[in-house]
C-alpha positions as a Markdown table, in Angstrom:
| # | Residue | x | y | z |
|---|---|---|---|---|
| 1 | Unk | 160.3 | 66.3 | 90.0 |
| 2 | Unk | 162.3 | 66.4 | 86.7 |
| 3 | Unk | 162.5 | 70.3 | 86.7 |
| 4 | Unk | 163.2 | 70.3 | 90.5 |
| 5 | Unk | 165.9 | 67.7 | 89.1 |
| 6 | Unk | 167.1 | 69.7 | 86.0 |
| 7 | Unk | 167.4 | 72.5 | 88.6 |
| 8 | Unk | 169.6 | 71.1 | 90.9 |
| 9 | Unk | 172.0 | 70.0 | 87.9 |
| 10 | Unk | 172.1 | 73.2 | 86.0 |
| 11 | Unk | 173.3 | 74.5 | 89.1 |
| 12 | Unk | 175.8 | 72.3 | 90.0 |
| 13 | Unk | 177.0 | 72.7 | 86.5 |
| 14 | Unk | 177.4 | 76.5 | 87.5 |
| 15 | Unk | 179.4 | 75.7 | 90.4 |
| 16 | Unk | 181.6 | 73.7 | 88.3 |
| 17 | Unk | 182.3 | 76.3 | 85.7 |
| 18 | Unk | 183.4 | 78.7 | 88.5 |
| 19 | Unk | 180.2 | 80.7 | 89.8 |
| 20 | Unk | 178.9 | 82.3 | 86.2 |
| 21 | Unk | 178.0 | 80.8 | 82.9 |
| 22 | Unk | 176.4 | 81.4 | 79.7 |
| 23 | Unk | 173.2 | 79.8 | 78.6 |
| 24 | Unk | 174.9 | 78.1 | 75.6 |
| 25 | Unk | 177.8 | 76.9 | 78.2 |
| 26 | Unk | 174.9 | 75.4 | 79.9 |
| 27 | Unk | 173.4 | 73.9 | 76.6 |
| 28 | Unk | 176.4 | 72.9 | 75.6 |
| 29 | Unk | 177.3 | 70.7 | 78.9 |
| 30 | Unk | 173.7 | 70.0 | 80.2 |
| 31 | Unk | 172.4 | 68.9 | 76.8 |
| 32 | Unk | 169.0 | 70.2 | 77.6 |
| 33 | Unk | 167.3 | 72.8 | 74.9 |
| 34 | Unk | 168.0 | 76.0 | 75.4 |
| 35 | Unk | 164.2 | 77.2 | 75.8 |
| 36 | Unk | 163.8 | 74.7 | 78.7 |
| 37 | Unk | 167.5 | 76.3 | 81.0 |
| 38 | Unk | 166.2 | 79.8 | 80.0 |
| 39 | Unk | 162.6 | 78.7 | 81.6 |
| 40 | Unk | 164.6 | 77.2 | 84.7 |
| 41 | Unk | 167.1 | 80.1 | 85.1 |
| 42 | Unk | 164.5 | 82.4 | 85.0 |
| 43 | Unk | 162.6 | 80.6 | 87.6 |
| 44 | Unk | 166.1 | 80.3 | 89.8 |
| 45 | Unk | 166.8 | 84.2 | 89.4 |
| 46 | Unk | 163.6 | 85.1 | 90.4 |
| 47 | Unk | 163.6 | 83.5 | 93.4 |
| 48 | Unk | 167.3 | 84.9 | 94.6 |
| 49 | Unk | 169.0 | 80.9 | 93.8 |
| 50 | Unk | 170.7 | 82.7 | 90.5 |
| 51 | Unk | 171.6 | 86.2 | 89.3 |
| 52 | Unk | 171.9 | 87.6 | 85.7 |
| 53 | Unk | 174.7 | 89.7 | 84.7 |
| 54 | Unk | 174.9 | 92.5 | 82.6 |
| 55 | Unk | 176.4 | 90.9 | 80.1 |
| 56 | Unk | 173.6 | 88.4 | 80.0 |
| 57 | Unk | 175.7 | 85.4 | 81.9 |
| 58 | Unk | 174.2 | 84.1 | 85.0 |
| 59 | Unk | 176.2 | 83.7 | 88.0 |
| 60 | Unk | 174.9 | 81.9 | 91.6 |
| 61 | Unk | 172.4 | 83.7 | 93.6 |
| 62 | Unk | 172.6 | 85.2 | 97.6 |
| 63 | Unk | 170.2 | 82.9 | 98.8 |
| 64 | Unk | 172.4 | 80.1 | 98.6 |
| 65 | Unk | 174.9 | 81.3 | 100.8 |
| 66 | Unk | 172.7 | 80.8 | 103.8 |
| 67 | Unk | 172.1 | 77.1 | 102.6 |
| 68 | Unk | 175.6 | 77.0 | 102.4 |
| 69 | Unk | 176.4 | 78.3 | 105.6 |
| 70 | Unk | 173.0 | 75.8 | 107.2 |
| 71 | Unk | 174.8 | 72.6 | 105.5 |
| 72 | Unk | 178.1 | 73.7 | 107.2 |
| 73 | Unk | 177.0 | 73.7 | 110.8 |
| 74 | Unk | 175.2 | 70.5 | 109.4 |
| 75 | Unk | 178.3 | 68.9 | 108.2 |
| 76 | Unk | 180.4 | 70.2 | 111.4 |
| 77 | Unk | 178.4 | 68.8 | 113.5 |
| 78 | Unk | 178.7 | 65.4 | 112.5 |
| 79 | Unk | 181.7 | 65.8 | 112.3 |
| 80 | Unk | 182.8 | 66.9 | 115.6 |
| 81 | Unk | 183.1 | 63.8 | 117.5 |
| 82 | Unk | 185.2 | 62.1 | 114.6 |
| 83 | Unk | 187.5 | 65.1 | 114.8 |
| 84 | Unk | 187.7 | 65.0 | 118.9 |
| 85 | Unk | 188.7 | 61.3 | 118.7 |
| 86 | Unk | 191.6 | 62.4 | 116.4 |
| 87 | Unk | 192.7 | 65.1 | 118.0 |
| 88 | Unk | 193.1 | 63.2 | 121.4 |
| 89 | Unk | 194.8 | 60.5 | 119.4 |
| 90 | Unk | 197.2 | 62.7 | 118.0 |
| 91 | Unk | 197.1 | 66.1 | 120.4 |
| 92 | Unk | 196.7 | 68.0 | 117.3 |
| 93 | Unk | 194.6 | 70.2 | 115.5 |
| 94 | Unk | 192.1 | 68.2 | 113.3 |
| 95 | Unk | 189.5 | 69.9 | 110.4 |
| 96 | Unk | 187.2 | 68.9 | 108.0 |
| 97 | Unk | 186.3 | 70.9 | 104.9 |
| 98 | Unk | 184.4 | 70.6 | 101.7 |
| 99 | Unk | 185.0 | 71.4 | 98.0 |
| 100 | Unk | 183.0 | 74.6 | 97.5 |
| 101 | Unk | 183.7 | 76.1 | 93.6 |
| 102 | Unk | 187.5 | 76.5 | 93.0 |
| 103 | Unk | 188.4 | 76.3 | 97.0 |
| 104 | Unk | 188.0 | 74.3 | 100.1 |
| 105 | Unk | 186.0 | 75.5 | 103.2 |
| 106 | Unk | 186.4 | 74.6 | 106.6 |
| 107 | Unk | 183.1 | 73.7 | 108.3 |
| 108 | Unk | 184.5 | 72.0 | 111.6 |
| 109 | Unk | 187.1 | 72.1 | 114.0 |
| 110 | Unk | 188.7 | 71.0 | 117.2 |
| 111 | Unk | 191.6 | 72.5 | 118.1 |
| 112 | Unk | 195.2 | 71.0 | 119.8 |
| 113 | Unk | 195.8 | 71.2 | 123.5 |
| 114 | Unk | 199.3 | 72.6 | 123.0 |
| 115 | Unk | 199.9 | 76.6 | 123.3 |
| 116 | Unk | 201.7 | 76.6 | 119.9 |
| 117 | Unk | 199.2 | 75.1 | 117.9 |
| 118 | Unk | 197.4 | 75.7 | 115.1 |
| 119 | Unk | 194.2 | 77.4 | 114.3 |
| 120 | Unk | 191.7 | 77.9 | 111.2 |
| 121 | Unk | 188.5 | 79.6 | 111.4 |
| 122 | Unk | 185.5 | 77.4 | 110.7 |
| 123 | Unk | 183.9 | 79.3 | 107.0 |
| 124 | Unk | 187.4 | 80.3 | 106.1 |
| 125 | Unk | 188.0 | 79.5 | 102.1 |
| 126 | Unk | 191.6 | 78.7 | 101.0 |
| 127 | Unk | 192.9 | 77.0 | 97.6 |
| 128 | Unk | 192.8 | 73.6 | 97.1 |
| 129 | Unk | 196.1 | 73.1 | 95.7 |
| 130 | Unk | 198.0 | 74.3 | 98.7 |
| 131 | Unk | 196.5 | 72.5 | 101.2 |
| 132 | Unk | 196.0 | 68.8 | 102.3 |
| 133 | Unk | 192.3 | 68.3 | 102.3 |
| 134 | Unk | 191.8 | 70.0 | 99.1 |
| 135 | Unk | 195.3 | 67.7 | 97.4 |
| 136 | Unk | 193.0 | 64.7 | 98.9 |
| 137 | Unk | 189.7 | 65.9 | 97.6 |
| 138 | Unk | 190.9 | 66.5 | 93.9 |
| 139 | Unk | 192.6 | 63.1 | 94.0 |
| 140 | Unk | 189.4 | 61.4 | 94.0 |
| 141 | Unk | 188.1 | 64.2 | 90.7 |
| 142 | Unk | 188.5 | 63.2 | 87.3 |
| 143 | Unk | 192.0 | 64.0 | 85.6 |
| 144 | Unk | 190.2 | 66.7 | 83.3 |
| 145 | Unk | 187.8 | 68.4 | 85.9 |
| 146 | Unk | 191.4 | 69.2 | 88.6 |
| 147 | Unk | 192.6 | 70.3 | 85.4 |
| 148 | Unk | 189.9 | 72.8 | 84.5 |
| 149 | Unk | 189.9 | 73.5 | 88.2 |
| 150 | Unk | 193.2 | 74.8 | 89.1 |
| 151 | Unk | 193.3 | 76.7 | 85.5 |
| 152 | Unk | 190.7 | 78.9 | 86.7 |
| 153 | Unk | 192.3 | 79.0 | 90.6 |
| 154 | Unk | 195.3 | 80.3 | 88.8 |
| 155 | Unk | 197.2 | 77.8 | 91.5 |
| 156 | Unk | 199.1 | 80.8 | 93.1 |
| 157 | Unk | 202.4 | 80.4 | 94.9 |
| 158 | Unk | 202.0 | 80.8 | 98.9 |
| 159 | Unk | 204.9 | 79.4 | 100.1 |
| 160 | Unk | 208.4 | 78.4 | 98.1 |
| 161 | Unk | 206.7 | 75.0 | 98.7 |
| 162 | Unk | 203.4 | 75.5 | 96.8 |
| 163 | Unk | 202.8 | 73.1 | 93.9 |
| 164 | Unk | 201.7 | 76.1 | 91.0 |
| 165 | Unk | 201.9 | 73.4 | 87.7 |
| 166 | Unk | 198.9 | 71.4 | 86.9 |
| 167 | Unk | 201.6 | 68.5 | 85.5 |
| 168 | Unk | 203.0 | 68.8 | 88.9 |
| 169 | Unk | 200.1 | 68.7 | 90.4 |
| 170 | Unk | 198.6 | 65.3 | 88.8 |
| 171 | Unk | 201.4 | 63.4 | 89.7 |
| 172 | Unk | 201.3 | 64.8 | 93.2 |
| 173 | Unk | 197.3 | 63.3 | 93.1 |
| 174 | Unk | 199.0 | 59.9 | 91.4 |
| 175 | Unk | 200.9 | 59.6 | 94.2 |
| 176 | Unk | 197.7 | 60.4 | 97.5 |
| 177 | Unk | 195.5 | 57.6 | 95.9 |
| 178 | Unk | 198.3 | 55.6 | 95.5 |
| 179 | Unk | 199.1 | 55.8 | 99.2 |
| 180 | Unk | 195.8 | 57.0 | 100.4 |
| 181 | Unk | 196.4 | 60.4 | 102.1 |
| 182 | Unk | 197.4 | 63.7 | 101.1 |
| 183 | Unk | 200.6 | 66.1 | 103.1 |
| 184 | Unk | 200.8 | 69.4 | 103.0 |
| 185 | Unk | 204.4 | 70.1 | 103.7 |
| 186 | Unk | 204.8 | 74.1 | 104.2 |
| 187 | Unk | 202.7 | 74.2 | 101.0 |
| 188 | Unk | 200.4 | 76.9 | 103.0 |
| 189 | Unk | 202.1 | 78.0 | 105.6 |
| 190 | Unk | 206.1 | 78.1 | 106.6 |
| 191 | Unk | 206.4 | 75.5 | 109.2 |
| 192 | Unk | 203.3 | 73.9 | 109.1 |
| 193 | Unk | 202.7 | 69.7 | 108.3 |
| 194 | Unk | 199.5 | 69.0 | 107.7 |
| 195 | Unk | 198.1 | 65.5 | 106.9 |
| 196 | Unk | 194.4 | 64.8 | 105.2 |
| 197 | Unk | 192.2 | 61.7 | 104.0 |
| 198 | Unk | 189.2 | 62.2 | 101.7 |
| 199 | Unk | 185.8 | 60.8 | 103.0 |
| 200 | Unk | 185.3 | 57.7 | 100.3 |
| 201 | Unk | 181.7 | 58.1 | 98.7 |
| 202 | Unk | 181.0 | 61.2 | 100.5 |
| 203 | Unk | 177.6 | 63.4 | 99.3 |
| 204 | Unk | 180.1 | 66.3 | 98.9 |
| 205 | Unk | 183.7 | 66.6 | 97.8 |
| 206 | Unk | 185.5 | 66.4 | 101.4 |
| 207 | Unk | 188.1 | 65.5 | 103.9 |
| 208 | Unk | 189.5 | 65.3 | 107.3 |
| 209 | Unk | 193.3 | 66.7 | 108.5 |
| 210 | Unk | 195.5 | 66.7 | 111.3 |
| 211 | Unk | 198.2 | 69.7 | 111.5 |
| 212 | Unk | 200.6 | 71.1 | 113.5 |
| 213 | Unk | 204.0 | 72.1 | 114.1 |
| 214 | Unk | 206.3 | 70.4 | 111.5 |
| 215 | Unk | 208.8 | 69.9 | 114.3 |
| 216 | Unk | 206.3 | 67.8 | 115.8 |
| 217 | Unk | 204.6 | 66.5 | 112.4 |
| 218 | Unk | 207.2 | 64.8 | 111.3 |
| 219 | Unk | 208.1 | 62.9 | 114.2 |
| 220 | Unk | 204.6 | 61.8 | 114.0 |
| 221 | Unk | 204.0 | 57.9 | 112.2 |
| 222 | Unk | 202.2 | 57.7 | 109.8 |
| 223 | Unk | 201.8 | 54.0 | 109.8 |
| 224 | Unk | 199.8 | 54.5 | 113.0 |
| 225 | Unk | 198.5 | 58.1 | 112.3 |
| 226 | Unk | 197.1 | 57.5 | 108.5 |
| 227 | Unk | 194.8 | 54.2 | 109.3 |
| 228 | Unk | 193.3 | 56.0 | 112.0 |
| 229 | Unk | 192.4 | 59.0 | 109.9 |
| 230 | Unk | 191.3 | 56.2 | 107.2 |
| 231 | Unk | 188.9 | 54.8 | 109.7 |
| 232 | Unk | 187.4 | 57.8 | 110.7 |
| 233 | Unk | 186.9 | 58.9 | 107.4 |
| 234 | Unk | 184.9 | 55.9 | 106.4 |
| 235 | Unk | 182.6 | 56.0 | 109.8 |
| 236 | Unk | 182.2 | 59.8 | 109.1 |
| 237 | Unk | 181.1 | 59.2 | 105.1 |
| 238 | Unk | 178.9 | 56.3 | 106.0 |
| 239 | Unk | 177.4 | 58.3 | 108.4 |
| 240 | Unk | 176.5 | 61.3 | 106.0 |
| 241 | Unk | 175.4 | 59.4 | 103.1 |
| 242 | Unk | 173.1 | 57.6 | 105.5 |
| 243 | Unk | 171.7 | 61.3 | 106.3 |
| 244 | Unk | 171.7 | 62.1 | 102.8 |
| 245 | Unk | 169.2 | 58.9 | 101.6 |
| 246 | Unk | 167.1 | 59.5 | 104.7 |
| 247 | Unk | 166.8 | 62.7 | 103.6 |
């Protein structure tokens, strides 16, 4: 159980660092002795789960994009009814996604009733730090790891709107857990409001949004809109970390 253990965390610890590592990166953070990671990496490469490099770094293996993709219909699926509740609430477009590396993925949808309205594919990765759910995922990260994050994202500008400072960008996170939710106000996308809550004590990184229009966004309360979103977030997390100790 310990390697199985020591496994899991070298590979999260990959995931962290962006995708590829050294073994002395790996040292250096896991604490473990070098002999015992090169035993485990080897064991991981072998079986597809990691990949060495040329230059003797190890990245993250193919296999675990179809575990990816499995936990995503997982994840969507639960999700589902949370999301239709909020769209017929609100008449807009509501998504969950997950932290996944440096970006956020969307894993579930249900889209707006309205002809203009807007659309994101389920699987699609974006950055985190020009979008609402991942500005209310990293507000719940430690100051240092968003830092070491959007360093390595590079934080590109996609609208005139786009937050690209990491100083900016904490005090934009100050402010979402201060009042609980996260906006993305033509950060992404010219036109286009979006509002997000993270899921509190999640198994993964992730939130829920709302997004539209940002002629009808704004005219939208958030005094009624926001506690909804809070609630569903809540039920939604309970529900998957009950999952996640049955499992």
């Amino acid at each position: 159980m310990q390697s199985i253990e020591r496994a899991f965390d070298l590979l999260e610890l990959m995931a962290d660092a962006g995708g590829e590592v050294a073994l002395s990166e790996l040292a250096e953070t896991s604490g473990l002795p070098l002999p015992t990671i090169h035993r485990i990496m080897r064991t991981l490469v072998s079986s597809g789960y990691a990949r060495q490099q040329p230059s003797r770094r190890y990245s993250l293996g193919p296999r675990l994009i179809r575990l990816g993709e499995t936990a995503s219909r997982s994840l969507g699926s639960w999700a589902r009814p949370y999301l239709a509740e909020l769209t017929e609430a609100t008449g807009e477009t509501s998504n969950m996604a997950v932290l996944d590396g440096d970006q956020v993925v969307y894993v579930a949808q249900v889209p707006s009733q309205h002809s203009m309205r807007m659309f994101t594919e389920v699987g699609r990765r974006v950055d985190a730090h020009a979008t609402a759910v991942g500005k209310a995922v990293l507000a719940d990260l430690a100051a240092d790891s968003v830092a070491q994050l959007l360093e390595r994202s590079g934080m590109r500008a996609q609208t005139e709107r786009t937050i690209t400072s990491v100083g900016a960008m904490q005090d934009e996170l100050a402010r979402i857990r201060e009042q609980g939710y996260a906006v993305d106000d033509g950060e992404r996308e010219v036109g286009v409001r979006c509002y997000a809550v993270a899921l509190p004590g999640a198994p993964a990184g992730a939130a829920i949004s709302i997004s539209g229009p940002e002629g009808r966004m704004t005219r939208m309360s958030t005094d009624t809109l926001v506690p909804l979103m809070q609630r569903l977030a809540e039920k939604l997390a309970a529900e998957l970390r009950t999952a996640s100790h049955g499992a």
